Amino acid sequence: MQKSELKMAEGELNVDSLISRLLEVRGCRPGKIVQMTEAEVRGLCIKSREIFLSQPILLELEAPLKICGDIHGQYTDLLRLFEYGGFPPEANYLFLGDYVDRGKQSLETICLLLAYKIKYPENFFLLRGNHECASINRIYGFYDECKRRFNIKLWKTFTDCFNCLPIAAIIDEKIFCCHGGLSPDLQSMEHIRRIMRPTDVPDTGLLCDLLWSDPDKDVQGWGENDRGVSFTFGADVVSKFLNRHDLDLICRAHQILKPSEKKAKYQYSGVNSGRPVTPPRTAQAPKKSVGCLLHHSSSRMSHSPDPGIVHCPPKWIIKEAATDKKTRQGHVQFSQKPDKQQEETGPSEAGLQCQTPAIHRSLSANSLADFL
């Protein structure tokens, strides 16, 4: 990017004004277009790209923050998510990728996320998903949306921005977050840190796997992936990874929860179960959007008895709340196992909250306790 272009784009970018316009459609009919100029959108890409490159490719974050899975151009759901969890800077956020494609408003979705990244660079974080890749979003809708509303050159500007997104995050040294899953090439976190940006997503290797791989309850070790890209991995792989790196959880997105599996998903969770929490995708079930809330704290947490609570590894409790009738959103809670004193005093407000109301594919619990 030429310095003159960068200076011009930044000069024409008023982030506060753009955020205000993007939020004005709250309460309007779903799908209402937000008017943005090409210069504003280009400025978002250029400035956020600069911020992404100034921060590590493997983010090291601290609680509290909320973790969110795939949005896929569902702008109304993104707004509903913020209404549910708090608009920045009321809450800190980590998004796990797949912001564009499939939905009808990828531009509004990615522009609001980039605007918040620019406005709150130390409180709002975006990881790369497999759809933040030119060869994928060229096919699944984002390219066509950019071409229809602006031009192909702007799509290429987004590609330059996406090529600089961070790949993974570690929260409180205990929770590993990425879009897809593990990789046989990931033996050390240094391997992630050595990935140079900007970079496209290769067809094989570590970066590809972090964005594309999937857990599989029926696999031991590594298996073939039905996607035709990357691998599947079993509970044994997850257990070894967590033990090797002294981690408690893997938090990921990337997969759909099938309707037939919703009721049974929790009975499979348990120590070393190796199965990830995967709420349904909004794009396929807009009236049954389900989100997740992950709460990690140095203080132990307590919850009243509930038939929806099951024990994953010993120090984690998993709870599914009923879907809210007004927002059609539910949540799942992960928290540390309570002790007697905490049961008397009630839950602590400190810690990590990862909420994904209206989120399509999210959370992988400890030992990747999978609720498929």
XYZ file of C-alpha atoms in Angstrom, residues 57-322:
266
model
C -0.283 -13.511 14.994
C -0.839 -15.573 18.172
C -2.712 -13.265 20.532
C -2.176 -13.556 24.283
C -5.328 -12.214 25.910
C -6.721 -11.831 29.396
C -10.193 -12.300 30.781
C -12.847 -11.025 30.841
C -13.921 -11.240 27.216
C -16.605 -12.869 25.119
C -15.843 -15.338 22.350
C -18.024 -15.518 19.258
C -18.164 -17.973 16.377
C -19.118 -17.638 12.699
C -21.226 -14.649 11.610
C -21.257 -15.283 7.827
C -22.836 -12.020 6.741
C -25.772 -12.267 9.149
C -25.652 -8.607 10.159
C -28.939 -8.647 12.071
C -27.591 -11.491 14.188
C -24.367 -9.592 14.819
C -26.337 -6.620 16.129
C -28.448 -8.941 18.248
C -25.271 -10.470 19.609
C -24.000 -7.081 20.757
C -27.391 -6.239 22.253
C -27.175 -9.484 24.199
C -23.547 -9.272 25.285
C -22.986 -5.524 25.358
C -21.787 -3.143 22.663
C -18.062 -2.312 22.778
C -16.506 -1.019 24.939
C -19.026 -2.350 27.462
C -17.568 -5.815 26.863
C -14.373 -7.169 25.329
C -14.698 -9.567 22.389
C -12.808 -12.239 20.497
C -14.345 -13.398 17.212
C -13.206 -16.711 15.743
C -13.491 -15.921 12.030
C -15.837 -16.470 9.081
C -17.321 -12.982 8.963
C -18.238 -13.014 5.279
C -20.013 -15.219 2.699
C -23.401 -16.957 2.695
C -25.324 -14.164 4.418
C -26.694 -11.144 2.565
C -24.802 -8.434 4.460
C -21.168 -9.406 4.588
C -20.123 -5.795 3.980
C -22.028 -4.377 6.946
C -20.814 -7.259 9.098
C -17.118 -6.964 8.343
C -17.187 -3.154 8.330
C -18.669 -2.945 11.822
C -16.146 -5.484 13.115
C -13.214 -3.650 11.536
C -14.513 -0.311 12.809
C -14.666 -1.659 16.357
C -11.154 -3.066 15.940
C -9.893 0.384 14.984
C -11.860 2.109 17.748
C -10.878 -0.365 20.499
C -7.701 -2.128 19.314
C -6.814 -3.545 22.745
C -10.316 -4.725 23.634
C -11.702 -6.127 20.397
C -10.041 -8.998 18.551
C -10.685 -10.795 15.271
C -9.169 -14.133 14.257
C -9.018 -15.431 10.716
C -11.487 -18.037 9.492
C -11.260 -20.186 6.388
C -13.632 -17.775 4.599
C -11.211 -14.874 5.103
C -9.409 -16.226 2.064
C -9.732 -15.027 -1.543
C -10.164 -18.483 -3.074
C -13.118 -19.199 -0.753
C -14.986 -15.883 -0.565
C -14.541 -15.528 -4.326
C -17.066 -18.383 -4.593
C -19.388 -18.135 -1.588
C -20.795 -14.639 -1.947
C -18.476 -11.933 -0.663
C -16.841 -11.254 -4.024
C -20.232 -10.865 -5.685
C -21.458 -8.535 -2.934
C -18.377 -6.318 -3.258
C -18.710 -6.286 -7.044
C -22.431 -5.448 -6.898
C -22.181 -2.662 -4.329
C -18.711 -1.293 -5.090
C -16.094 -2.910 -7.323
C -13.613 -5.769 -7.580
C -10.745 -3.517 -6.524
C -12.351 -3.095 -3.109
C -12.659 -6.884 -2.760
C -8.910 -7.093 -3.361
C -8.386 -4.497 -0.632
C -10.325 -6.729 1.764
C -8.129 -9.650 0.697
C -5.024 -7.641 1.619
C -6.590 -6.991 5.020
C -7.656 -10.617 5.612
C -4.138 -11.813 4.799
C -2.924 -9.992 7.916
C -5.455 -11.277 10.465
C -4.140 -13.135 13.534
C -4.574 -16.908 13.451
C -5.038 -18.004 17.060
C -5.307 -16.734 20.627
C -4.504 -18.004 24.103
C -6.599 -16.649 26.967
C -5.173 -16.540 30.486
C -2.579 -19.109 29.368
C -5.282 -21.798 29.574
C -7.704 -21.500 26.642
C -6.529 -22.033 23.064
C -8.737 -20.399 20.435
C -8.743 -20.801 16.674
C -11.288 -21.107 13.891
C -10.807 -24.720 12.834
C -8.727 -27.040 14.948
C -5.406 -28.704 15.600
C -2.608 -29.642 13.228
C -0.018 -32.433 13.165
C 2.488 -29.652 12.434
C 1.647 -27.806 15.665
C 4.251 -29.090 18.098
C 5.064 -25.721 19.624
C 3.284 -22.376 19.839
C 6.411 -20.936 18.259
C 5.347 -22.608 15.028
C 2.334 -20.288 14.920
C 4.399 -17.246 15.848
C 6.763 -17.947 12.941
C 4.034 -17.635 10.309
C 4.792 -14.489 8.359
C 2.097 -12.030 7.326
C 0.654 -11.026 4.943
C -0.085 -14.538 3.759
C -2.704 -16.378 1.774
C -4.047 -19.649 3.189
C -2.077 -22.567 1.688
C -3.665 -25.849 0.631
C -1.784 -27.822 3.294
C 0.226 -27.243 6.437
C -0.154 -25.561 9.801
C -2.066 -22.447 8.754
C -4.459 -24.481 6.626
C -5.156 -26.899 9.494
C -5.768 -24.184 12.096
C -8.510 -22.815 9.834
C -9.900 -26.062 8.383
C -9.463 -29.146 10.616
C -12.300 -30.767 12.584
C -12.558 -33.015 15.654
C -14.122 -36.442 15.148
C -15.360 -38.647 17.981
C -14.885 -41.763 15.841
C -11.231 -41.113 15.014
C -8.057 -41.945 16.883
C -5.109 -39.835 15.928
C -5.481 -38.108 12.566
C -7.991 -38.963 9.857
C -9.153 -37.821 6.438
C -11.471 -34.830 6.369
C -14.681 -35.085 4.322
C -14.189 -31.446 3.336
C -11.288 -32.555 1.163
C -9.025 -30.163 3.060
C -6.877 -30.720 6.158
C -7.584 -33.474 8.713
C -9.908 -34.708 11.410
C -8.483 -35.458 14.841
C -9.526 -37.587 17.776
C -9.821 -37.147 21.531
C -6.360 -38.626 22.016
C -4.848 -35.832 19.923
C -6.717 -33.231 21.957
C -5.663 -34.727 25.277
C -2.003 -34.805 24.264
C -2.166 -31.230 22.999
C -3.760 -29.908 26.186
C -1.321 -31.787 28.416
C 1.718 -30.764 26.382
C 0.843 -27.079 26.534
C -0.746 -27.044 30.006
C -4.102 -25.881 28.641
C -7.651 -26.389 29.913
C -9.775 -25.708 26.836
C -9.814 -25.502 23.098
C -12.356 -22.997 21.815
C -13.190 -23.231 18.112
C -15.911 -22.613 15.529
C -16.248 -23.895 11.941
C -18.906 -26.618 12.279
C -22.679 -26.984 12.170
C -24.739 -28.690 14.826
C -27.233 -30.968 13.101
C -30.862 -30.623 14.285
C -31.039 -34.328 15.140
C -28.099 -33.939 17.490
C -29.265 -30.926 19.514
C -31.066 -32.860 22.243
C -28.359 -35.447 22.709
C -25.340 -33.187 22.481
C -24.650 -32.891 26.199
C -24.770 -36.536 27.143
C -21.487 -37.130 25.346
C -19.473 -34.532 27.216
C -17.033 -35.786 29.781
C -13.409 -36.094 30.742
C -11.297 -36.856 27.671
C -14.412 -37.056 25.532
C -12.654 -35.142 22.783
C -15.840 -33.558 21.454
C -16.383 -29.796 20.781
C -19.383 -27.666 21.672
C -20.984 -26.661 18.393
C -24.158 -24.524 18.526
C -26.355 -24.399 15.413
C -25.614 -21.951 12.622
C -27.948 -19.018 12.378
C -27.875 -19.053 8.601
C -29.638 -22.405 8.581
C -31.913 -21.918 11.578
C -32.558 -18.172 12.060
C -35.467 -18.748 14.429
C -33.493 -21.062 16.660
C -30.265 -19.183 17.129
C -28.251 -20.518 20.021
C -25.188 -18.972 21.531
C -22.564 -19.945 24.029
C -21.102 -18.323 27.079
C -17.756 -19.457 28.424
C -16.940 -18.120 31.868
C -13.457 -18.787 33.203
C -12.313 -17.238 36.440
C -9.594 -17.560 39.015
C -12.453 -17.570 41.502
C -14.552 -20.700 41.535
C -18.080 -20.420 40.266
C -21.358 -21.812 41.506
C -24.695 -22.495 39.896
C -27.980 -23.697 41.287
C -28.939 -27.321 40.514
C -30.204 -27.672 36.971
C -30.894 -30.771 34.878
C -29.029 -29.111 32.024
C -25.764 -29.107 33.961
C -23.304 -31.884 33.266
C -19.689 -32.252 34.293
C -17.030 -32.102 31.632
C -13.520 -32.378 33.108
C -13.709 -32.135 36.906
C -13.307 -28.385 37.222
C -15.756 -27.341 34.527
C -19.523 -27.104 34.651
C -21.543 -26.888 31.469
C -25.020 -25.427 31.510
C -27.515 -24.834 28.735
C -30.033 -22.079 29.296
C -33.455 -21.964 27.720
